[in-house]
Each structure stands twice: as structure tokens, then as C-alpha cells.
């Protein structure tokens, strides 16, 4: 739960918080923080698997007049943007706020039309005595729909059975967070377990019980005394991890809790392996037949509200903020937090289409996974089946977020890379599929048609060489001299540096880590393991002039200015001539192969550390657009970005076709750049082994972490590099990422 006031020690707040589980959880009671995991696994699991009670073949046609009037929706907490679709149902009509009973009242709207049917959205948590929504629905028959999550439905099924009919959220927002400065090597909840870090959680949480049973965490590292206050996390200086909501706490810890005032890092419970549906809209199970006609009409209305809220959250967020202000309780909800919540819902895939392109429906396999996980953890599920707790019968399969249109893209799509063809660019050449292609050796361009999963889209594709082909210009500035370029390669530090004159917006990151590294001779320096060790031993480090990373490491005191030699020109001659007495920058996906197999005057392995792993986590070789063209390219991006994501995965699974194009192109160009089959194979192997390519912490390929980008901006600021007040939103978006695509 995220508290916005600093009055945590007052009796009222402590009393309220003690019994409350984090916001947005149906079991605000004793049980859990609903968790959702295996995001990519669950979401990519058989979209076609049989869905309980799912008559998706025909669009539901019911009658809203068959619904109770008013329709009463019981939420699980105070108004917040995770509940956005429920408040979107008020449309732009009049509404009233009952500050005594914490209820918002108006009429149900659908696509801007007032249906004339009354609507009440009720607050949960303290407003219902912190009762589970499931049990509370059985004490107040005036409630039509209540919020439910999978684990709570299983837990309370015997006494208070609920049937979920639509899931506004695709993923559960619950997470565990930690301080990335204190634990720079922690990327996942499993890492927390391996490092035996104390994890502060609400008592009785099912997810903690599950992770302990799975051996991900040990029982003695889980502290069940969390009460919702930030006090303990802050007092411990980030030495502990803590549960929370990804759509709230990260904002508060950075912007509201001034004693902390910096980013946290997190992983969703969903992505850690517990894929519950959270905040589903549910009915009392026995009322399905009675509400049948109502459900056929109402569920599609909710689906449309989910989509319209994300497309324009301003009206519903306005109602949420107004309601919270009017209630005048300890719960505070600002405009900044509301905006952050919506952005997080999109960027983390908390809201979006399921794998079948429909919003609001639920996967049977995923629900069964949760039941099985709970069973395996020794939690009595009472023989419950998936059909007991959900149905897709009322889902309109035609309603979902716009997935774009490739025909809205320029034809041809032109991609400007940063260098000659190489396997780090593999996904770009994978886009040619196994179709015909041509090589322009004069302009260093490969041309063909765009393919997606083996299908020729008929849209032209050009992949252009950077480096000498564009006069060694930065791709950012070059894109502003050639408007024919659709997408260009960008990295975080360059985006910050050139933002004022040549702003680029990254839309997908084929590489998870930057391949840049510094290498040294392990025979000469057997005790050197890291770039920091190079600094401690005052070893000369040969780098290209003007490199931001060298400036950063000098400013951080990792290296001294006098040990950095900015005369490196890309040649191996100096390193070899010095007999490995110096260190040298390079690319982990290329130089180690060449020094061992190509440069015969050396002919042995080198050792290295990635700049990323040394503390400068830029995204490199992201696919970016000119910032001002986002709106114009919107429909194209919705379709094209998932194509790139799929190409990343398919290239790594079988790089032979794309590597063949890369080698052929380099051979045909006939320049100084040489690329062998052995180097191509090494590059792919290195990309995998070093984690240069792979899923992010949420199980998705191609998306970017806001905290990581903010870290780079802060690092550059701290190094005295003028970042011009740039924000993360200026240079990246995950808006177009398909969160069901990953390795």
C-alpha cells in the first residue's frame, strides 16, 4: 500500500494500516499480496487453450436494462488509477461523492453515451472494515460486482465463492522492491533469495508462502511485520527489500518520501512466477444465471472502458483525484501519481491485450498454474477447478487495444544502424526472413521486404550501414539530415547528449545489455577481475577520445584521469605491441574472438568486464524514431515493434539465415570490415552467455526499465555532464511493447 502523507506514526494511520494489505488486492485481509508471475510464460502459454465456459465464437448480446439499477461495484481499496476502468464508466457525466460512505455515484456510460442506468463505485479497505471483498459481498446483497483475485478466490471459495467475468488488468501490479545502489547485482526476486536479503511483507501473504515452498526464498529471510509505512525501509537505508505496488510505490519513494528521494528497483510477483489475476470483476457464483443477460451487455462495456481509460485517462483520473480529496482521509492521490500509475500500467504490461489480442479475458492455463502452485506449496485448494472461479463467456473477443497496422508504416521502412552489418544487429537482418534481398555495395545498404514469423508482409525494408557510410556521424544527428530514415540506432548516453539538437525516442531495445567492455590480459594481470581493479592498479586504459563512460568512471573515482589514454583508434596494434601491459575498450561480442583467432600476433584469450556490469547501464542499439514523429507513426509502431521483438527471439533461436545475410553483405561491400562465420557464431554465443540479449526483469524482450534510464541520467549528472534537465519520458517509451513476447 502506498501512503502519501508522512503521518504514519499517528494512531489513526497506524490503526488503519495495520489491517490493510497493499492496495489493489482482493485479499486486503489477512492473506496475501496477490501475485502474478511468469509473465511471459503465462501470457505466451497457449492462447488457444480451452477456456472455461468460454463461448468466444459469438459476440455477447445482452441487455443492460436487465442489470440492477444502480449497478454497484465494490472495489478493494480507495480510488486509484489501477481502478481506472471503473471510474471511466462514469464517462464525462455528472457524478456525486459521498464522503461519509466513500462512494462515487453517477450513471453508467458506454463510449460516451449515458445509458441512464445508475452506477456506484464503492471504496474497499477501511470502508468495509478491511474485510475481504469476497466475504463482504455475502453480507451486502446490494453489491452487483466485486473485485477478486485468483489466490483469494481459491482461499475463500468454500465460504464465499466468486466467479470472475472480466479482468481489467492483465498483470497483477504487486511487486517486491529493493535499492539498486545497495544491491546493484539484484535483478530478480530469486536474486534476493540467493543473497539472503531480508524481505519485508504483510503477514499471511500467499506469495511469500509460495516462494518459500519453491525454495526461491528462505523462511528466515521473510519478515512478515510490514505495515504499509515506508519508515522501516528508509530507516534501514535500503538494506531490506519490501513488497508494494509497481504502479504506486516507485513514484512515492522517488518523489514523496523526501527522506529517500531516489529510484527503487523491482520485479513483479507475476514475472517472478505467480501469475494470479488481480482486481478482476466478479459476481457471486450462484447469480450467474440470474445476471446472464446483464453480463452479456455489461462485460463488453467494461472492456471498452479499459481501452478508453488508457487511451485518455484524464477524465477518470480527475474523478479519482476529486473523490480522494473529498473523502479527506489518510489516503492521498496526486495528479503526478495518477499519471505515473497509468504510465506504469502500460510500460509494465499491467494492462493490455491477452495473447489472443483481446482485453479482459483470462487464460485457463494461467489460472490452473496458480491452483497448482498453491497446491504444491501445501496450501489447501479444496479441489477447486478453473471453471469454479472464472468464465470468458461474456467477453467480446473483438475488443482490445489497437495493435496497429503495418500498412501505416513508410514503404520502405528504413533502418539506420550504427556500424557495418554484424550479429549484434541480428534482429534487423532477421526481418528479411528467408526472402530475396539485394545488396547495394556502393551505398552499403541491404534491401528486401519485411517478414514477420516467416510471412512476407509485402512492405519494403532497407537496413543501412552506419559508421563510415554516414561519415562517422552520430545516428541521432544523421537522422535529422535524412528524413527518409524511419528508425535509427540510439543509445542512452547519446540520446541525452544530443537531445537538444536531435531528439530521439527509443521504442524497443533488441539488446538487453550494451556489448561495450574493457579488456585486459589475464596472464599479465591475473588479479584483475573488474574495471575497478584496473583503477586500483593504475593500469593504462586505451579508449576512444570523447567517450562518456571514461568521463563517468573518472568522476566516480574508479579510474584516475592520468591512466586513461584517449588515443585508441580501433587497431589492435597498440595492445599487442604493449604485450598486454595496457587495457583497452572494445566489444565483448567481437574483440575476444579476434584476439584469440584472428590476430595471430596475440592468439590467446583476453579477460573483460562489460561497462554495464561495471556500473554504467546504458541501453545500446535501441531502435528509435525522431521524437516529433511519434504521433504520426503511432499505428505503425503498434504493429512494427512487436515484429522487432519476435525477430529478436527468432534470431537467437536460429541465427543462420540472418547471419548469412550479414556475412554476404559484408563480403559484397568489400571494405576494410571483415566478418567471418566463426565471428558471427561467437557473437551470438556471447550475446546469450553474457546476457547481452534476453528478457528484462519482467520476462519481456525489448522493453526498457525506467529506473535504469534514470540511473544513467543521474550518473551523467553526477559526473558533471550537462543533461539539460532531460527526463526518462523524453527518450524512451514501452508503449508499443507486446509484453507477451519473450524468451
XYZ file of C-alpha atoms in Angstrom:
743
model
C 0.000 0.000 0.000
C 1.288 3.428 -0.787
C 0.663 6.151 1.780
C 1.043 9.689 0.650
C 1.181 11.519 3.951
C 4.017 11.474 6.406
C 1.770 10.924 9.428
C 2.489 7.243 9.739
C 3.080 7.419 13.428
C -0.305 8.876 14.229
C -2.645 6.453 15.902
C -5.261 6.709 13.187
C -2.975 5.865 10.317
C -1.172 3.084 12.109
C -4.501 1.572 13.067
C -5.775 1.739 9.525
C -2.624 0.426 8.001
C -2.120 -2.458 10.338
C -5.025 -4.431 8.997
C -4.656 -3.413 5.386
C -2.873 -5.275 2.749
C -1.441 -3.342 -0.129
C -3.920 -1.503 -2.251
C -5.370 -3.205 -5.207
C -5.569 -6.657 -3.674
C -8.757 -8.560 -3.118
C -7.353 -10.098 -0.015
C -6.771 -6.924 1.879
C -7.403 -9.013 4.821
C -5.073 -11.482 6.085
C -3.934 -13.054 3.002
C -1.714 -12.154 0.581
C -0.481 -9.747 -1.646
C -1.798 -11.148 -4.787
C 0.987 -12.033 -7.031
C 1.397 -12.597 -10.628
C 4.227 -14.300 -12.194
C 5.696 -15.951 -15.142
C 4.539 -13.133 -17.189
C 5.942 -14.174 -20.421
C 5.412 -17.832 -19.675
C 1.814 -17.403 -18.715
C 0.991 -14.886 -21.337
C 2.603 -16.818 -24.090
C 1.125 -20.091 -22.987
C -1.416 -21.464 -25.344
C -3.710 -18.656 -26.263
C -5.753 -21.341 -27.850
C -6.036 -23.498 -24.777
C -9.543 -24.347 -23.839
C -11.111 -21.608 -21.773
C -13.645 -22.500 -19.171
C -17.138 -21.631 -20.141
C -15.779 -19.632 -22.984
C -18.222 -19.168 -25.789
C -15.954 -16.815 -27.652
C -17.242 -17.823 -31.039
C -20.050 -15.334 -30.892
C -20.196 -11.800 -29.609
C -22.325 -11.493 -26.470
C -25.557 -9.564 -26.972
C -27.281 -8.885 -23.717
C -29.420 -6.130 -22.310
C -28.140 -3.518 -19.875
C -31.716 -2.953 -18.717
C -31.530 -6.457 -17.239
C -28.853 -5.215 -14.832
C -29.669 -3.996 -11.334
C -30.188 -0.253 -11.170
C -27.898 1.004 -9.805
C -25.034 -1.288 -10.731
C -22.887 -1.426 -7.600
C -19.159 -2.184 -7.899
C -17.241 -2.931 -4.720
C -13.513 -2.251 -5.132
C -10.728 -3.422 -2.837
C -9.247 -0.078 -1.845
C -9.529 3.684 -2.130
C -9.854 5.178 -5.624
C -6.625 4.824 -7.605
C -5.670 4.662 -11.264
C -5.403 0.872 -11.184
C -9.220 1.102 -10.830
C -9.326 3.494 -13.769
C -11.755 1.482 -15.912
C -14.373 1.522 -13.135
C -14.288 5.319 -12.952
C -14.135 5.542 -16.733
C -17.656 4.045 -16.641
C -18.936 7.424 -15.371
C -17.863 8.966 -18.675
C -17.991 12.759 -18.676
C -21.365 12.775 -16.957
C -22.284 14.238 -13.603
C -21.252 12.349 -10.516
C -21.576 12.815 -6.785
C -19.226 11.891 -3.972
C -20.464 10.507 -0.678
C -17.626 11.386 1.722
C -19.289 9.614 4.639
C -19.625 6.228 2.966
C -16.741 6.712 0.476
C -18.864 6.101 -2.621
C -18.883 7.725 -6.072
C -22.307 7.760 -7.743
C -23.448 8.637 -11.252
C -24.767 6.899 -14.335
C -23.199 4.212 -16.470
C -21.693 5.479 -19.718
C -20.566 3.439 -22.714
C -18.457 5.047 -25.424
C -19.614 8.486 -24.380
C -23.301 7.581 -24.230
C -25.265 7.826 -20.988
C -27.153 4.543 -20.602
C -29.403 6.005 -17.911
C -28.547 3.166 -15.536
C -27.246 4.174 -12.121
C -23.678 3.345 -11.128
C -21.978 3.214 -7.735
C -18.281 2.569 -7.251
C -17.551 1.831 -3.613
C -14.307 2.050 -1.697
C -12.814 -1.040 -0.072
C -10.221 -1.377 2.662
C -11.198 0.673 5.720
C -14.619 1.480 4.223
C -15.596 -2.177 4.607
C -13.670 -2.834 7.793
C -10.768 -4.325 5.838
C -12.957 -7.324 5.042
C -12.076 -9.436 2.017
C -14.282 -8.309 -0.838
C -15.445 -11.907 -1.319
C -16.857 -12.273 2.189
C -18.177 -8.713 2.225
C -20.240 -9.396 -0.902
C -22.037 -12.077 1.068
C -23.024 -9.573 3.756
C -24.330 -6.914 1.374
C -26.555 -8.254 -1.362
C -26.824 -4.775 -2.881
C -23.365 -5.249 -4.377
C -23.529 -6.390 -8.008
C -19.834 -6.821 -8.771
C -16.801 -7.102 -6.521
C -13.069 -7.112 -7.019
C -11.434 -10.532 -6.832
C -8.058 -12.083 -7.430
C -7.207 -15.682 -8.134
C -5.494 -16.614 -4.902
C -8.273 -15.070 -2.769
C -10.949 -16.791 -4.864
C -9.281 -20.112 -4.174
C -8.814 -19.334 -0.494
C -12.378 -18.164 0.162
C -14.219 -20.363 -2.316
C -15.871 -22.638 0.204
C -17.445 -19.813 2.223
C -17.741 -17.023 -0.339
C -17.476 -18.251 -3.944
C -16.889 -15.583 -6.607
C -16.873 -16.013 -10.390
C -14.641 -13.629 -12.347
C -16.243 -12.395 -15.572
C -13.699 -9.838 -16.837
C -10.113 -8.879 -15.907
C -9.357 -5.172 -16.457
C -5.707 -5.796 -15.517
C -3.625 -8.254 -17.496
C -0.976 -8.469 -14.757
C -1.070 -8.037 -11.013
C 0.673 -4.761 -10.003
C 2.160 -6.281 -6.853
C 5.927 -6.372 -6.651
C 8.894 -6.550 -4.356
C 11.334 -3.646 -4.485
C 14.907 -3.004 -3.380
C 17.569 -0.328 -3.506
C 19.671 -0.706 -6.674
C 22.556 1.209 -5.087
C 22.726 -1.149 -2.135
C 22.166 -4.258 -4.263
C 23.434 -3.483 -7.785
C 23.599 -7.166 -8.718
C 19.999 -7.944 -7.787
C 17.743 -8.193 -10.825
C 15.039 -10.611 -9.667
C 13.250 -11.903 -6.601
C 15.312 -15.086 -6.931
C 18.455 -12.951 -6.556
C 17.058 -11.633 -3.259
C 16.853 -15.219 -2.072
C 20.346 -16.095 -3.221
C 21.774 -13.127 -1.346
C 19.657 -13.854 1.753
C 18.286 -10.306 1.877
C 15.519 -9.626 4.401
C 12.175 -9.155 2.648
C 9.503 -7.160 4.464
C 5.950 -8.311 3.644
C 2.459 -8.173 5.094
C 1.776 -11.173 7.298
C -0.208 -14.041 5.806
C 0.752 -13.327 2.224
C 0.260 -16.279 -0.061
C 3.028 -15.229 -2.442
C 5.654 -15.366 0.310
C 4.441 -18.820 1.304
C 4.708 -19.900 -2.337
C 8.228 -18.549 -2.873
C 9.430 -20.170 0.359
C 7.929 -23.514 -0.657
C 9.602 -23.224 -4.062
C 12.976 -22.580 -2.452
C 13.242 -19.137 -4.041
C 13.320 -17.555 -0.574
C 14.147 -18.999 2.814
C 11.622 -18.736 5.620
C 14.031 -16.881 7.903
C 14.635 -14.039 5.433
C 10.924 -13.159 5.189
C 9.839 -10.568 7.733
C 6.011 -10.510 7.984
C 5.852 -7.275 10.001
C 5.350 -4.807 7.153
C 2.518 -2.363 7.947
C 2.455 -0.225 4.808
C 4.707 2.509 6.173
C 7.949 3.458 4.382
C 9.641 4.051 7.742
C 11.401 0.699 8.077
C 12.711 0.598 4.507
C 14.073 4.127 4.807
C 15.473 3.609 8.315
C 17.337 0.538 7.070
C 18.895 2.550 4.260
C 17.604 0.122 1.660
C 19.290 -2.862 3.313
C 15.969 -4.717 3.133
C 13.562 -5.469 0.304
C 9.867 -4.702 0.614
C 6.579 -5.576 -1.033
C 4.442 -2.934 -2.703
C 2.680 -1.950 -5.892
C 4.639 -1.177 -9.052
C 2.041 1.411 -10.002
C 2.500 3.475 -6.839
C 5.468 2.982 -4.503
C 8.242 3.703 -7.022
C 6.718 7.140 -7.554
C 6.314 7.830 -3.861
C 9.799 6.733 -2.878
C 11.326 8.966 -5.506
C 9.010 11.979 -5.265
C 7.068 11.972 -1.993
C 9.206 10.347 0.669
C 11.889 13.012 0.839
C 13.980 11.001 3.289
C 14.562 8.575 0.430
C 14.139 10.611 -2.755
C 15.606 8.216 -5.307
C 14.522 5.333 -7.537
C 13.923 1.795 -6.379
C 14.202 -1.345 -8.451
C 11.535 -4.027 -8.582
C 10.194 -7.217 -10.026
C 6.511 -8.032 -10.349
C 5.312 -11.110 -8.495
C 3.741 -12.107 -11.810
C 7.109 -12.104 -13.524
C 8.702 -13.972 -10.646
C 6.400 -16.938 -11.175
C 2.999 -16.388 -9.532
C 0.584 -15.255 -12.290
C -2.616 -14.522 -10.408
C -5.225 -12.289 -11.971
C -5.791 -9.330 -9.690
C -8.719 -6.939 -9.429
C -10.988 -8.978 -11.690
C -14.656 -8.010 -11.769
C -16.608 -10.865 -10.197
C -20.122 -11.894 -9.225
C -21.437 -14.213 -6.530
C -21.177 -17.564 -8.270
C -24.806 -18.563 -7.747
C -26.056 -15.415 -9.520
C -24.627 -16.226 -12.945
C -27.915 -17.419 -14.438
C -29.861 -14.516 -12.929
C -27.364 -11.952 -14.292
C -26.810 -13.672 -17.641
C -28.426 -11.041 -19.870
C -26.869 -8.225 -17.857
C -23.409 -9.789 -18.106
C -23.661 -10.187 -21.859
C -24.125 -6.436 -22.141
C -22.075 -5.148 -19.216
C -18.817 -7.071 -19.645
C -18.129 -5.570 -23.118
C -18.834 -2.140 -21.626
C -16.068 -2.780 -19.076
C -13.732 -3.996 -21.829
C -14.297 -0.782 -23.775
C -13.748 1.246 -20.605
C -10.345 -0.394 -20.082
C -9.271 0.633 -23.571
C -10.693 4.159 -23.429
C -9.178 4.826 -19.996
C -5.660 4.012 -21.175
C -6.142 5.966 -24.400
C -7.197 9.044 -22.431
C -7.134 8.688 -18.635
C -7.755 12.360 -17.886
C -11.487 12.183 -17.105
C -11.394 9.083 -14.913
C -8.217 10.211 -13.147
C -9.933 13.518 -12.488
C -12.803 11.699 -10.779
C -10.356 9.558 -8.773
C -8.389 12.563 -7.535
C -11.581 14.515 -6.783
C -13.042 11.602 -4.830
C -9.904 11.062 -2.772
C -9.653 14.779 -1.991
C -13.324 14.894 -0.989
C -13.076 11.813 1.199
C -10.432 13.648 3.212
C -8.916 10.509 4.730
C -5.303 9.473 5.202
C -5.288 8.288 1.575
C -3.827 10.947 -0.732
C -3.669 10.686 -4.512
C -1.925 13.320 -6.604
C -2.036 14.074 -10.292
C 1.618 13.077 -10.573
C 0.955 9.693 -9.010
C -2.075 9.144 -11.251
C -0.009 9.865 -14.343
C 2.769 7.598 -13.106
C 0.293 4.812 -12.425
C -1.101 4.885 -15.956
C 2.380 5.035 -17.435
C 3.455 2.077 -15.301
C 0.381 0.090 -16.249
C 1.351 0.460 -19.888
C 5.119 0.120 -19.561
C 4.988 -2.932 -17.304
C 2.190 -4.620 -19.215
C -0.186 -4.424 -16.242
C -2.895 -3.525 -18.698
C -3.129 -4.726 -22.265
C -4.383 -7.441 -24.546
C -4.019 -11.067 -23.667
C -2.131 -13.278 -26.111
C -5.234 -13.541 -28.288
C -5.463 -9.799 -28.850
C -8.477 -9.391 -26.547
C -8.638 -7.217 -23.450
C -10.225 -8.510 -20.272
C -10.318 -12.241 -20.912
C -8.457 -14.768 -18.803
C -6.264 -17.768 -19.667
C -7.371 -21.092 -18.269
C -3.813 -22.457 -18.215
C -2.649 -19.487 -16.201
C -5.398 -19.930 -13.601
C -4.644 -23.639 -13.409
C -0.977 -22.748 -12.881
C -1.924 -20.681 -9.838
C -4.015 -23.513 -8.395
C -1.171 -25.977 -8.976
C 1.397 -23.615 -7.470
C -0.721 -23.192 -4.355
C -1.245 -26.963 -4.131
C 2.484 -27.576 -4.464
C 3.134 -25.049 -1.703
C 0.946 -27.057 0.655
C -1.988 -24.628 0.540
C -5.307 -26.451 0.611
C -7.184 -25.542 -2.587
C -10.117 -27.806 -1.793
C -10.148 -29.472 -5.206
C -11.203 -26.238 -6.877
C -11.262 -26.155 -10.678
C -10.693 -23.280 -13.070
C -14.355 -23.377 -14.071
C -15.287 -22.696 -10.459
C -13.723 -19.233 -10.435
C -13.730 -17.715 -13.942
C -15.544 -17.567 -17.238
C -14.834 -15.860 -20.555
C -18.401 -16.496 -21.691
C -19.279 -12.808 -21.670
C -16.088 -11.471 -23.233
C -16.379 -9.755 -26.609
C -13.298 -11.094 -28.441
C -13.360 -8.126 -30.827
C -12.491 -5.625 -28.100
C -8.844 -4.968 -27.451
C -6.153 -2.388 -27.714
C -5.320 -1.293 -31.220
C -2.398 -3.410 -32.353
C -1.613 -1.083 -35.200
C -1.249 -1.546 -38.900
C 1.976 -2.240 -40.757
C 0.438 -0.632 -43.817
C 0.608 2.635 -41.871
C 4.415 2.381 -41.933
C 6.507 4.102 -44.589
C 7.260 1.860 -47.530
C 10.083 1.047 -47.441
C 10.833 1.018 -43.734
C 14.383 2.364 -43.456
C 16.557 1.369 -40.500
C 19.822 3.231 -39.957
C 22.306 1.198 -37.930
C 25.444 2.460 -36.214
C 28.053 0.321 -37.968
C 28.689 -2.305 -40.610
C 26.493 -5.433 -40.549
C 27.290 -7.597 -37.520
C 25.483 -10.162 -35.437
C 24.677 -7.600 -32.716
C 22.336 -6.233 -35.415
C 20.958 -9.715 -35.996
C 17.297 -8.878 -35.360
C 17.361 -6.205 -38.075
C 18.564 -8.707 -40.657
C 16.191 -11.348 -39.287
C 13.426 -9.020 -40.517
C 14.310 -10.037 -44.088
C 13.252 -13.596 -43.231
C 14.191 -16.109 -45.901
C 13.016 -13.818 -48.679
C 15.015 -12.364 -51.528
C 17.280 -9.457 -50.746
C 19.696 -7.260 -52.669
C 22.941 -5.627 -51.598
C 23.919 -2.131 -52.682
C 27.724 -2.169 -52.377
C 28.060 1.495 -53.298
C 25.749 2.831 -50.561
C 26.222 -0.131 -48.170
C 22.513 -0.970 -47.933
C 20.648 -4.276 -47.786
C 17.168 -4.171 -49.334
C 14.271 -6.621 -49.321
C 10.829 -6.954 -47.805
C 9.770 -7.068 -44.170
C 8.970 -10.546 -42.857
C 7.189 -11.477 -39.637
C 7.297 -15.055 -38.379
C 8.125 -16.293 -41.865
C 5.408 -14.289 -43.615
C 6.277 -11.681 -46.223
C 4.340 -8.526 -45.333
C 4.945 -7.002 -48.749
C 6.381 -3.856 -47.176
C 9.827 -2.810 -48.335
C 12.754 -2.870 -45.902
C 16.162 -1.198 -46.019
C 18.879 -1.745 -43.437
C 21.616 0.849 -43.823
C 25.201 0.772 -42.637
C 26.467 3.390 -40.199
C 29.999 4.418 -39.302
C 31.957 5.360 -42.435
C 28.818 5.094 -44.583
C 27.408 8.169 -42.812
C 30.724 9.947 -42.316
C 31.011 8.612 -38.764
C 28.173 10.934 -37.793
C 26.130 10.061 -34.701
C 22.976 8.323 -35.855
C 20.881 10.862 -33.945
C 22.179 13.859 -35.870
C 22.275 11.950 -39.163
C 18.581 11.124 -38.871
C 17.906 14.848 -38.899
C 19.721 15.206 -42.224
C 17.929 12.348 -43.971
C 14.167 12.319 -43.467
C 13.928 9.070 -45.413
C 15.190 7.195 -42.369
C 12.315 5.709 -40.339
C 14.242 4.195 -37.439
C 17.758 4.768 -36.197
C 20.023 3.128 -33.674
C 20.363 5.031 -30.418
C 21.947 4.541 -27.036
C 21.029 6.254 -23.813
C 24.125 8.373 -23.351
C 23.975 9.671 -26.941
C 20.259 10.417 -26.627
C 20.974 12.535 -23.566
C 23.943 14.248 -25.186
C 22.197 15.111 -28.471
C 18.682 15.621 -27.177
C 18.549 19.367 -27.608
C 19.582 19.300 -31.264
C 18.488 15.839 -32.378
C 15.947 14.241 -30.015
C 15.320 10.531 -30.457
C 12.703 8.379 -28.727
C 13.616 4.707 -28.217
C 10.682 2.350 -28.840
C 12.303 -1.089 -28.498
C 15.661 -2.388 -27.265
C 16.819 -5.527 -29.125
C 19.815 -5.757 -26.760
C 19.266 -6.059 -23.018
C 22.862 -5.038 -22.249
C 25.400 -2.853 -24.003
C 28.143 -5.065 -25.573
C 30.859 -2.486 -24.815
C 33.593 -3.627 -22.475
C 37.165 -3.053 -21.390
C 39.562 -5.969 -21.764
C 42.964 -6.899 -20.408
C 45.476 -9.742 -20.482
C 44.744 -12.251 -17.684
C 48.319 -13.532 -17.787
C 49.775 -10.085 -17.250
C 47.162 -9.097 -14.668
C 45.923 -12.297 -13.016
C 44.436 -10.405 -10.055
C 42.298 -8.065 -12.148
C 38.639 -9.061 -12.202
C 36.847 -5.736 -12.711
C 37.265 -2.276 -14.169
C 37.641 -1.010 -10.615
C 40.671 -3.312 -10.224
C 42.220 -1.626 -13.282
C 41.916 1.676 -11.451
C 43.368 0.349 -8.212
C 46.400 -0.973 -10.058
C 46.773 2.214 -12.113
C 46.846 0.316 -15.409
C 46.748 2.407 -18.585
C 43.377 2.105 -20.302
C 43.206 2.829 -24.028
C 39.861 4.295 -25.150
C 38.386 6.286 -27.989
C 38.528 10.015 -27.318
C 35.352 11.652 -26.037
C 33.870 8.516 -24.522
C 31.278 9.296 -21.886
C 31.936 6.110 -19.915
C 35.575 7.084 -19.280
C 34.466 10.501 -18.070
C 31.946 8.810 -15.752
C 34.425 6.337 -14.261
C 36.963 9.124 -13.694
C 34.337 11.272 -11.973
C 33.351 8.305 -9.793
C 36.969 7.775 -8.764
C 37.035 4.286 -10.281
C 39.791 5.417 -12.670
C 42.226 8.295 -12.500
C 42.362 10.775 -15.351
C 46.061 10.175 -15.989
C 45.625 6.438 -16.562
C 43.095 6.940 -19.363
C 44.686 7.152 -22.813
C 42.156 8.566 -25.338
C 44.255 7.696 -28.411
C 42.676 4.337 -29.266
C 41.835 4.151 -32.993
C 40.296 0.702 -33.214
C 43.526 -1.037 -34.208
C 44.888 -3.969 -32.168
C 48.466 -2.791 -32.784
C 48.993 -0.862 -29.567
C 47.553 -3.553 -27.295
C 49.645 -6.249 -28.960
C 52.796 -4.105 -29.091
C 52.476 -3.449 -25.368
C 52.280 -7.168 -24.702
C 49.003 -6.735 -22.816
C 50.520 -4.229 -20.382
C 47.558 -1.940 -21.110
C 43.791 -2.400 -21.016
C 41.618 -1.454 -23.967
C 37.989 -0.803 -24.762
C 36.091 -2.947 -27.256
C 33.008 -5.033 -27.820
C 32.501 -8.261 -25.905
C 30.749 -9.765 -28.896
C 33.724 -9.327 -31.247
C 37.220 -8.498 -29.938
C 37.677 -11.561 -27.709
C 37.193 -13.753 -30.798
C 39.517 -11.702 -32.966
C 42.325 -11.530 -30.408
C 42.234 -15.280 -29.925
C 41.587 -16.420 -33.504
C 42.411 -13.655 -35.994
C 45.219 -11.523 -34.561
C 47.926 -14.169 -34.755
C 50.491 -11.930 -33.059
C 48.345 -12.307 -29.952
C 46.483 -15.591 -30.353
C 45.207 -16.111 -26.821
C 42.189 -15.195 -24.690
C 41.586 -11.819 -23.095
C 39.566 -11.073 -19.987
C 36.878 -8.401 -19.800
C 34.113 -6.684 -17.926
C 31.089 -5.070 -19.544
C 30.580 -1.348 -18.918
C 27.047 -2.316 -17.920
C 28.296 -4.610 -15.184
C 30.790 -2.001 -14.019
C 28.004 0.447 -13.251
C 27.047 2.305 -16.419
C 23.856 0.545 -17.626
C 23.063 2.384 -20.852
C 20.770 0.806 -23.394
C 22.669 0.462 -26.647
C 21.463 -0.025 -30.192
C 17.838 0.681 -29.346
C 15.500 1.250 -32.262
C 14.422 4.889 -32.136
C 12.364 7.461 -34.010
C 12.626 11.215 -34.262
C 10.709 12.302 -31.187
C 8.298 14.593 -33.005
C 7.115 11.745 -35.252
C 5.578 9.609 -32.503
C 2.002 10.617 -33.230
C 2.448 10.278 -36.981
C 3.975 6.799 -36.614
C 1.654 5.612 -33.836
C -0.246 2.962 -35.809
C 2.951 1.777 -37.488
C 4.744 1.467 -34.130
C 1.943 -0.576 -32.599
C 2.433 -3.157 -35.331
C 6.163 -2.880 -36.034
C 7.610 -3.005 -32.517
C 6.184 -6.497 -31.795
C 7.614 -7.613 -35.151
C 11.048 -6.499 -33.942
C 10.521 -8.271 -30.607
C 9.686 -11.508 -32.397
C 12.712 -11.047 -34.651
C 14.987 -10.779 -31.609
C 13.698 -14.093 -30.296
C 13.750 -15.903 -33.638
C 17.270 -14.674 -34.449
C 18.694 -16.120 -31.238
C 16.750 -19.349 -31.658
C 18.154 -19.799 -35.176
C 20.635 -17.145 -36.336
C 21.685 -18.933 -39.507
C 19.579 -17.009 -42.035
C 20.268 -13.528 -40.671
C 23.964 -14.284 -40.121
C 24.111 -15.492 -43.707
C 22.756 -12.146 -44.907
C 25.214 -10.262 -42.661
C 28.240 -12.213 -43.937
C 27.085 -11.912 -47.558
C 26.573 -8.154 -47.206
C 29.983 -7.572 -45.636
C 31.695 -9.684 -48.297
C 29.855 -7.822 -51.071
C 30.642 -4.394 -49.623
C 34.350 -5.283 -49.925
C 35.543 -2.716 -47.382
C 38.054 -2.974 -44.539
C 35.317 -4.549 -42.423
C 35.545 -8.346 -42.436
C 33.021 -10.667 -40.829
C 33.539 -14.402 -40.760
C 31.194 -17.239 -39.969
C 33.265 -18.019 -36.889
C 32.923 -14.466 -35.597
C 29.177 -14.479 -36.273
C 28.757 -17.695 -34.292
C 30.905 -16.321 -31.467
C 28.876 -13.111 -31.377
C 25.569 -14.938 -30.962
C 27.065 -17.202 -28.319
C 28.440 -14.184 -26.446
C 25.132 -12.342 -26.655
C 23.470 -15.245 -24.903
C 26.219 -16.105 -22.410
C 26.807 -12.522 -21.305
C 23.132 -11.615 -21.187
C 23.514 -9.046 -23.964
C 20.227 -10.310 -25.333
C 17.392 -11.672 -23.259
C 14.298 -10.797 -21.301
C 14.166 -7.836 -18.991
C 13.222 -8.450 -15.351
C 9.543 -8.629 -16.314
C 10.033 -11.530 -18.688
C 9.622 -9.408 -21.817
C 12.144 -8.884 -24.582
C 12.754 -5.399 -25.922
C 11.264 -3.250 -23.186
C 13.294 -0.816 -21.117
C 13.443 -0.095 -17.385
C 12.678 3.469 -16.379
C 14.824 3.229 -13.238
C 17.792 2.088 -15.288
C 17.466 5.015 -17.690
C 17.093 7.394 -14.766
C 20.259 5.864 -13.272
C 22.184 6.734 -16.443
C 20.890 10.310 -16.390
C 21.818 10.651 -12.716
C 25.253 9.124 -13.285
C 25.942 11.579 -16.099
C 24.699 14.464 -13.954
C 26.915 13.410 -11.076
C 29.871 13.251 -13.466
C 29.336 16.895 -14.374
C 27.885 16.159 -17.803
C 25.102 18.604 -18.673
C 21.931 16.555 -19.193
C 19.768 19.608 -19.807
C 17.025 18.568 -17.389
C 16.113 15.611 -19.603
C 13.577 13.121 -18.227
C 13.202 9.434 -18.911
C 9.960 10.073 -20.801
C 11.887 12.287 -23.198
C 13.961 9.435 -24.544
C 12.065 6.163 -24.244
C 8.642 4.540 -24.231
C 7.423 0.991 -23.695
C 4.012 1.939 -25.024
C 4.378 -0.251 -28.098
C 5.918 -3.300 -26.443
C 3.986 -6.562 -26.551
C 4.528 -7.961 -23.069
C 3.672 -11.486 -24.141
C 6.844 -11.728 -26.256
C 9.977 -13.021 -24.612
C 12.429 -15.898 -24.483
